[in-house]
Coordinates of C-alpha atoms in Angstrom, one line a residue:
Chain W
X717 CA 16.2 -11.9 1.7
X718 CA 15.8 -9.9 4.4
X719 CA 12.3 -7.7 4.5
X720 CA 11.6 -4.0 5.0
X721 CA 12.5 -3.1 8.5
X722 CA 10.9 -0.4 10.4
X723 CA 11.7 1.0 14.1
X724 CA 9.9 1.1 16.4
X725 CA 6.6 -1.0 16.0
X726 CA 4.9 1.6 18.4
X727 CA 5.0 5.3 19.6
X728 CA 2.5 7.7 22.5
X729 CA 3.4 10.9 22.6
X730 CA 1.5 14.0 23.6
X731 CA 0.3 16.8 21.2
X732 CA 2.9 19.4 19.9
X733 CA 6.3 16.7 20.7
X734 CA 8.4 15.5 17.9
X735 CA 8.9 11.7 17.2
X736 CA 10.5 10.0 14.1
X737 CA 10.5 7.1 12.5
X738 CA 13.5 4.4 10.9
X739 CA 13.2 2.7 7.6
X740 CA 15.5 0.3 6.4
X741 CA 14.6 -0.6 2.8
X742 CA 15.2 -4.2 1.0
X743 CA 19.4 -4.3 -0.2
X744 CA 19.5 -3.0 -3.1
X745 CA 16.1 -1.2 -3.4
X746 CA 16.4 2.1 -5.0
X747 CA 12.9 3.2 -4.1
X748 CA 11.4 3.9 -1.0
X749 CA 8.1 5.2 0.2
X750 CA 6.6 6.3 3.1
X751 CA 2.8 6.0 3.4
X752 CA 0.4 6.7 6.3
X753 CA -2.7 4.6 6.7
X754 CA -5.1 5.9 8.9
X755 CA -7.7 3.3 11.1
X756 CA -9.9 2.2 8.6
X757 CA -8.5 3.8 5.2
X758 CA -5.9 2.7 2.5
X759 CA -2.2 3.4 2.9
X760 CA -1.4 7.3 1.3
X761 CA 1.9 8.4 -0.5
X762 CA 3.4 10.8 1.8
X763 CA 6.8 11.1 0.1
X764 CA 8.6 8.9 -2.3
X765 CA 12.7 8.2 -3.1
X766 CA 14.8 7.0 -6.0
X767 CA 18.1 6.5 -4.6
X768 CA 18.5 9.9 -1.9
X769 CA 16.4 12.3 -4.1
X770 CA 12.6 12.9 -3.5
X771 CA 10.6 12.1 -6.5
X772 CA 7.1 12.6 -5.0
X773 CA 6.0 14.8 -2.3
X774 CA 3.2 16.5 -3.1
X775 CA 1.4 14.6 -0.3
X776 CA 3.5 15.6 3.1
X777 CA 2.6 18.1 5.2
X778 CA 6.2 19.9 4.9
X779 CA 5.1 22.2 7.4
X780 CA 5.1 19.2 10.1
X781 CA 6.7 16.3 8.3
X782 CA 10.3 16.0 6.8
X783 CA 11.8 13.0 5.2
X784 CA 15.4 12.2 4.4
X785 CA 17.7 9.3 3.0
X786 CA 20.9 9.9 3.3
X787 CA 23.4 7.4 1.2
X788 CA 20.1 6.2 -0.4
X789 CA 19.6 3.3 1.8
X790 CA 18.2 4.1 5.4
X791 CA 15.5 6.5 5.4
X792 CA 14.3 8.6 8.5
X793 CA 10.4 10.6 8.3
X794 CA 10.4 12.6 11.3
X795 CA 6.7 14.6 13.0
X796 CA 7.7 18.1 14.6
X797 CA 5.0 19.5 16.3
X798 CA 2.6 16.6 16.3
X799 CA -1.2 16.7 16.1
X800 CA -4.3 14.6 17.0
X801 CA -4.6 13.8 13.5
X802 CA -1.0 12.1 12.8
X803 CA -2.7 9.1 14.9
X804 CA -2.0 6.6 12.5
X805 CA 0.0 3.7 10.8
X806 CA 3.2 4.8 9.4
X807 CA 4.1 2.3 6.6
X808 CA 8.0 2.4 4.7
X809 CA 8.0 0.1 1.3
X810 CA 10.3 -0.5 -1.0
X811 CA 10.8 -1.7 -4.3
X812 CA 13.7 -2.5 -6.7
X813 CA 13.6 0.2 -9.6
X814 CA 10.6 2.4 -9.2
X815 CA 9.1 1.3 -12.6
X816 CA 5.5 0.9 -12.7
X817 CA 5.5 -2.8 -12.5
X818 CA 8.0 -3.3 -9.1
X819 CA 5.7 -4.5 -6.6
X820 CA 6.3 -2.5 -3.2
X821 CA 7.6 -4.7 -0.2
X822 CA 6.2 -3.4 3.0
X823 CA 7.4 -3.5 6.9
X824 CA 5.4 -4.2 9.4
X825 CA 4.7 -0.5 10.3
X826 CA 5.1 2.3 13.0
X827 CA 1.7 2.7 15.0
X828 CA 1.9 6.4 16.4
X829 CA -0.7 7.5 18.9
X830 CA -0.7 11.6 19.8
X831 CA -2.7 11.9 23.0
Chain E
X90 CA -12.6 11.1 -7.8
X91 CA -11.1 8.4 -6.2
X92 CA -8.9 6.7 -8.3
X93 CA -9.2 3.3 -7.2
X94 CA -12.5 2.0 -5.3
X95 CA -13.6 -0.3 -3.4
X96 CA -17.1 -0.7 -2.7
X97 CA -16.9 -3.4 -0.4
X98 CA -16.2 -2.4 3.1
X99 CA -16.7 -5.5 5.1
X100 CA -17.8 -9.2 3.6
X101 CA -18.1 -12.3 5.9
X102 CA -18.4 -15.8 4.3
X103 CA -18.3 -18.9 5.6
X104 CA -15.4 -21.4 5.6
X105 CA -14.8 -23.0 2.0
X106 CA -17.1 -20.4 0.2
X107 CA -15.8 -18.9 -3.0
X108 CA -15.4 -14.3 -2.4
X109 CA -15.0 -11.9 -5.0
X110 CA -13.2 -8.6 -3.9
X111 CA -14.3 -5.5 -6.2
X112 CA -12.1 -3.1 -7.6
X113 CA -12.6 -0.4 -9.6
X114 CA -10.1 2.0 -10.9
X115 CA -9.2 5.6 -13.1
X116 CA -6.6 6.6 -15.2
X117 CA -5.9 8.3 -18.1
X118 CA -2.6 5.8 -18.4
X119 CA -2.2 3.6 -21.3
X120 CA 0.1 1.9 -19.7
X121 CA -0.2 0.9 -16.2
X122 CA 0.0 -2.3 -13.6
X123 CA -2.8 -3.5 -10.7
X124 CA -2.0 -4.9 -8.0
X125 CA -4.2 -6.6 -4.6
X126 CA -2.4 -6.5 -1.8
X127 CA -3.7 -8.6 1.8
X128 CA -3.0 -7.2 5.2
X129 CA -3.0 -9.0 8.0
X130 CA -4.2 -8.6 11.3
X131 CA -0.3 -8.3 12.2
X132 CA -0.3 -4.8 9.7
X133 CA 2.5 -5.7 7.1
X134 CA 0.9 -5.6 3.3
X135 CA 1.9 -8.3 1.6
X136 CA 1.8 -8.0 -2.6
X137 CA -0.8 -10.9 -3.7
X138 CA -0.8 -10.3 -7.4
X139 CA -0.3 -7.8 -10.7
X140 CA -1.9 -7.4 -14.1
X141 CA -0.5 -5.1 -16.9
X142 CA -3.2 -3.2 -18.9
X143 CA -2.4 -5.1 -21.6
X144 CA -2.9 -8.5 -20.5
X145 CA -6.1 -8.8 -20.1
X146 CA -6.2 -12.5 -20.0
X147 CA -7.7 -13.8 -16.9
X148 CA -5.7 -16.7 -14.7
X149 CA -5.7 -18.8 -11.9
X150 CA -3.1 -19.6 -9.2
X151 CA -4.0 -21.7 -6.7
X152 CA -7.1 -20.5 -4.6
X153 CA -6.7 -17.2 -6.1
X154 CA -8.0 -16.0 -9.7
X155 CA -8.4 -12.3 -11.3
X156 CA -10.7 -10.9 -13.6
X157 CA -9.4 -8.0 -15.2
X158 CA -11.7 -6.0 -17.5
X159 CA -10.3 -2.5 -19.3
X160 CA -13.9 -2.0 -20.8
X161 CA -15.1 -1.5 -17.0
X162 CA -12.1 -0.5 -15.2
X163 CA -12.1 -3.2 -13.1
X164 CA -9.6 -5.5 -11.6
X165 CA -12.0 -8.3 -9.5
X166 CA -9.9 -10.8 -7.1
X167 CA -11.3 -13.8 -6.1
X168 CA -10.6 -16.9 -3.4
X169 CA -12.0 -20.1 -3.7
X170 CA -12.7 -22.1 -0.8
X171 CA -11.7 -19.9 1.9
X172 CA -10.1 -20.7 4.9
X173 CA -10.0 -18.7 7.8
X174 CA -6.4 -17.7 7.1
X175 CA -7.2 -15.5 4.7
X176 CA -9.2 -13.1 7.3
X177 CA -7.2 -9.9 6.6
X178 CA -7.7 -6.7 5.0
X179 CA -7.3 -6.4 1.3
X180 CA -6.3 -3.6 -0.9
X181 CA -6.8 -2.8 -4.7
X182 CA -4.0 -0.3 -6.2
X183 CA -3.1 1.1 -9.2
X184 CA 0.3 1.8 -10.2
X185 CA 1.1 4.5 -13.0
X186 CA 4.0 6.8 -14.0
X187 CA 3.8 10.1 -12.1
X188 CA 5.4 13.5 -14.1
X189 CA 9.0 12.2 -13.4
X190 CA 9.1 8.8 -15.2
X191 CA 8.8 7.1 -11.7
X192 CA 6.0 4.7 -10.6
X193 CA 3.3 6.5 -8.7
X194 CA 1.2 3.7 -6.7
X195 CA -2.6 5.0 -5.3
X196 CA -3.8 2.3 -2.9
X197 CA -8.1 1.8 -2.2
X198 CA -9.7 1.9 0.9
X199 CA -9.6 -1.6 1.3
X200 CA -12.3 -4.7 1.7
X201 CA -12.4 -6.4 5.4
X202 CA -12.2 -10.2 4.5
X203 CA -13.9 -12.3 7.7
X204 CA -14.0 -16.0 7.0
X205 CA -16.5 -17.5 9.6
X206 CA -15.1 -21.1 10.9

């Protein structure tokens, strides 16, 4: 089976720009996450969706960060103005039900670097 | 509080030494699942293992073994023999239901694995 694919593997921008960032979950996943790991720390829940509706956001910056899945496959986290401190990994996972015993299937990540 | 820990920020072995990874977690949950993820050098996590809090029996597959203990709140991950392949980055997380019904998954800070040749 395909994996978890994420786009693009790398992104410099400048202070105060917008950038975003494509997830394409495992077929047939109905929940997908988008955690950032910051250099040297654990992954953290930034927002979290079962099918297209948000089940868990109490962790994104909604001032800044938006997240949306339309159709409940692809799912798009966008960063509008950036700062310093978004420097970090951005990881999308997956998993099939959302049930507290689904492992979550990671991609390989979107390392963003605000200069 | 953090919810899971990991008090082990680095550990270096040598080649074919046995390492045990520490975790500790917190929860109020009756019912939740563990999980040790490795990340490699390359960045992807890849899902190692799980335990359900109420299996506590211990097990073995291949050069990886668990030691899960509810009296201590710990969920201890070893490798036997290492090999430098397993160099990576390895993460501790606990997995319970958030206010919804739907799985809320908190992730340590990790323990830096470095298998010396």
């Amino acid at each position: 089976e395909a994996g978890v694919a994420q786009s693009p593997r790398y992104k410099i921008i400048e202070k105060r720009q917008s950038v975003a960032f494509w997830c394409n979950p495992i077929s047939g996943h109905a929940t997908l996450y988008w955690y950032q790991q910051i250099l040297g720390q654990g992954p953290k829940l930034l927002i979290q969706f079962q099918n297209n509706g948000v089940v868990d956001d109490s962790q994104l910056p909604k001032d800044r960060f938006s997240a949306e899945r339309l159709k409940g496959v692809d799912s798009t986290l966008k960063i509008q103005p950036a700062k310093l401190e978004d420097s970090a990994v951005y990881l999308c996972a997956s998993s099939l039900q959302g049930t507290n015993n689904s492992p979550l299937h990671f991609g390989n990540g979107t390392r963003l670097t605000v200069t | 509080a953090q919810k899971v820990t990991q008090a082990q920020t680095e550990i270096s072995v040598v080649e074919k030494e046995d390492v045990t990874l520490d975790c500790v977690y917190e929860t109020r949950d009756t019912t939740y699942y563990l999980f040790w993820y490795k990340q490699p050098p390359s960045g992807e996590l890849v899902f190692l293992i799980r335990r359900n809090s109420f299996d506590e029996q211990n097990e073995i597959s291949g050069r990886y073994s668990w030691n899960f203990q509810k009296s201590t709140s710990s969920f201890n991950f070893t490798i036997t023999a290492s090999q430098v392949v397993d160099s990576a980055v390895y993460f501790c997380a606990l997995s319970e239901q958030n206010s919804g019904g739907y799985q809320k998954v908190t992730f340590g800070t990790g323990t830096k694995l470095q298998v010396i040749p």
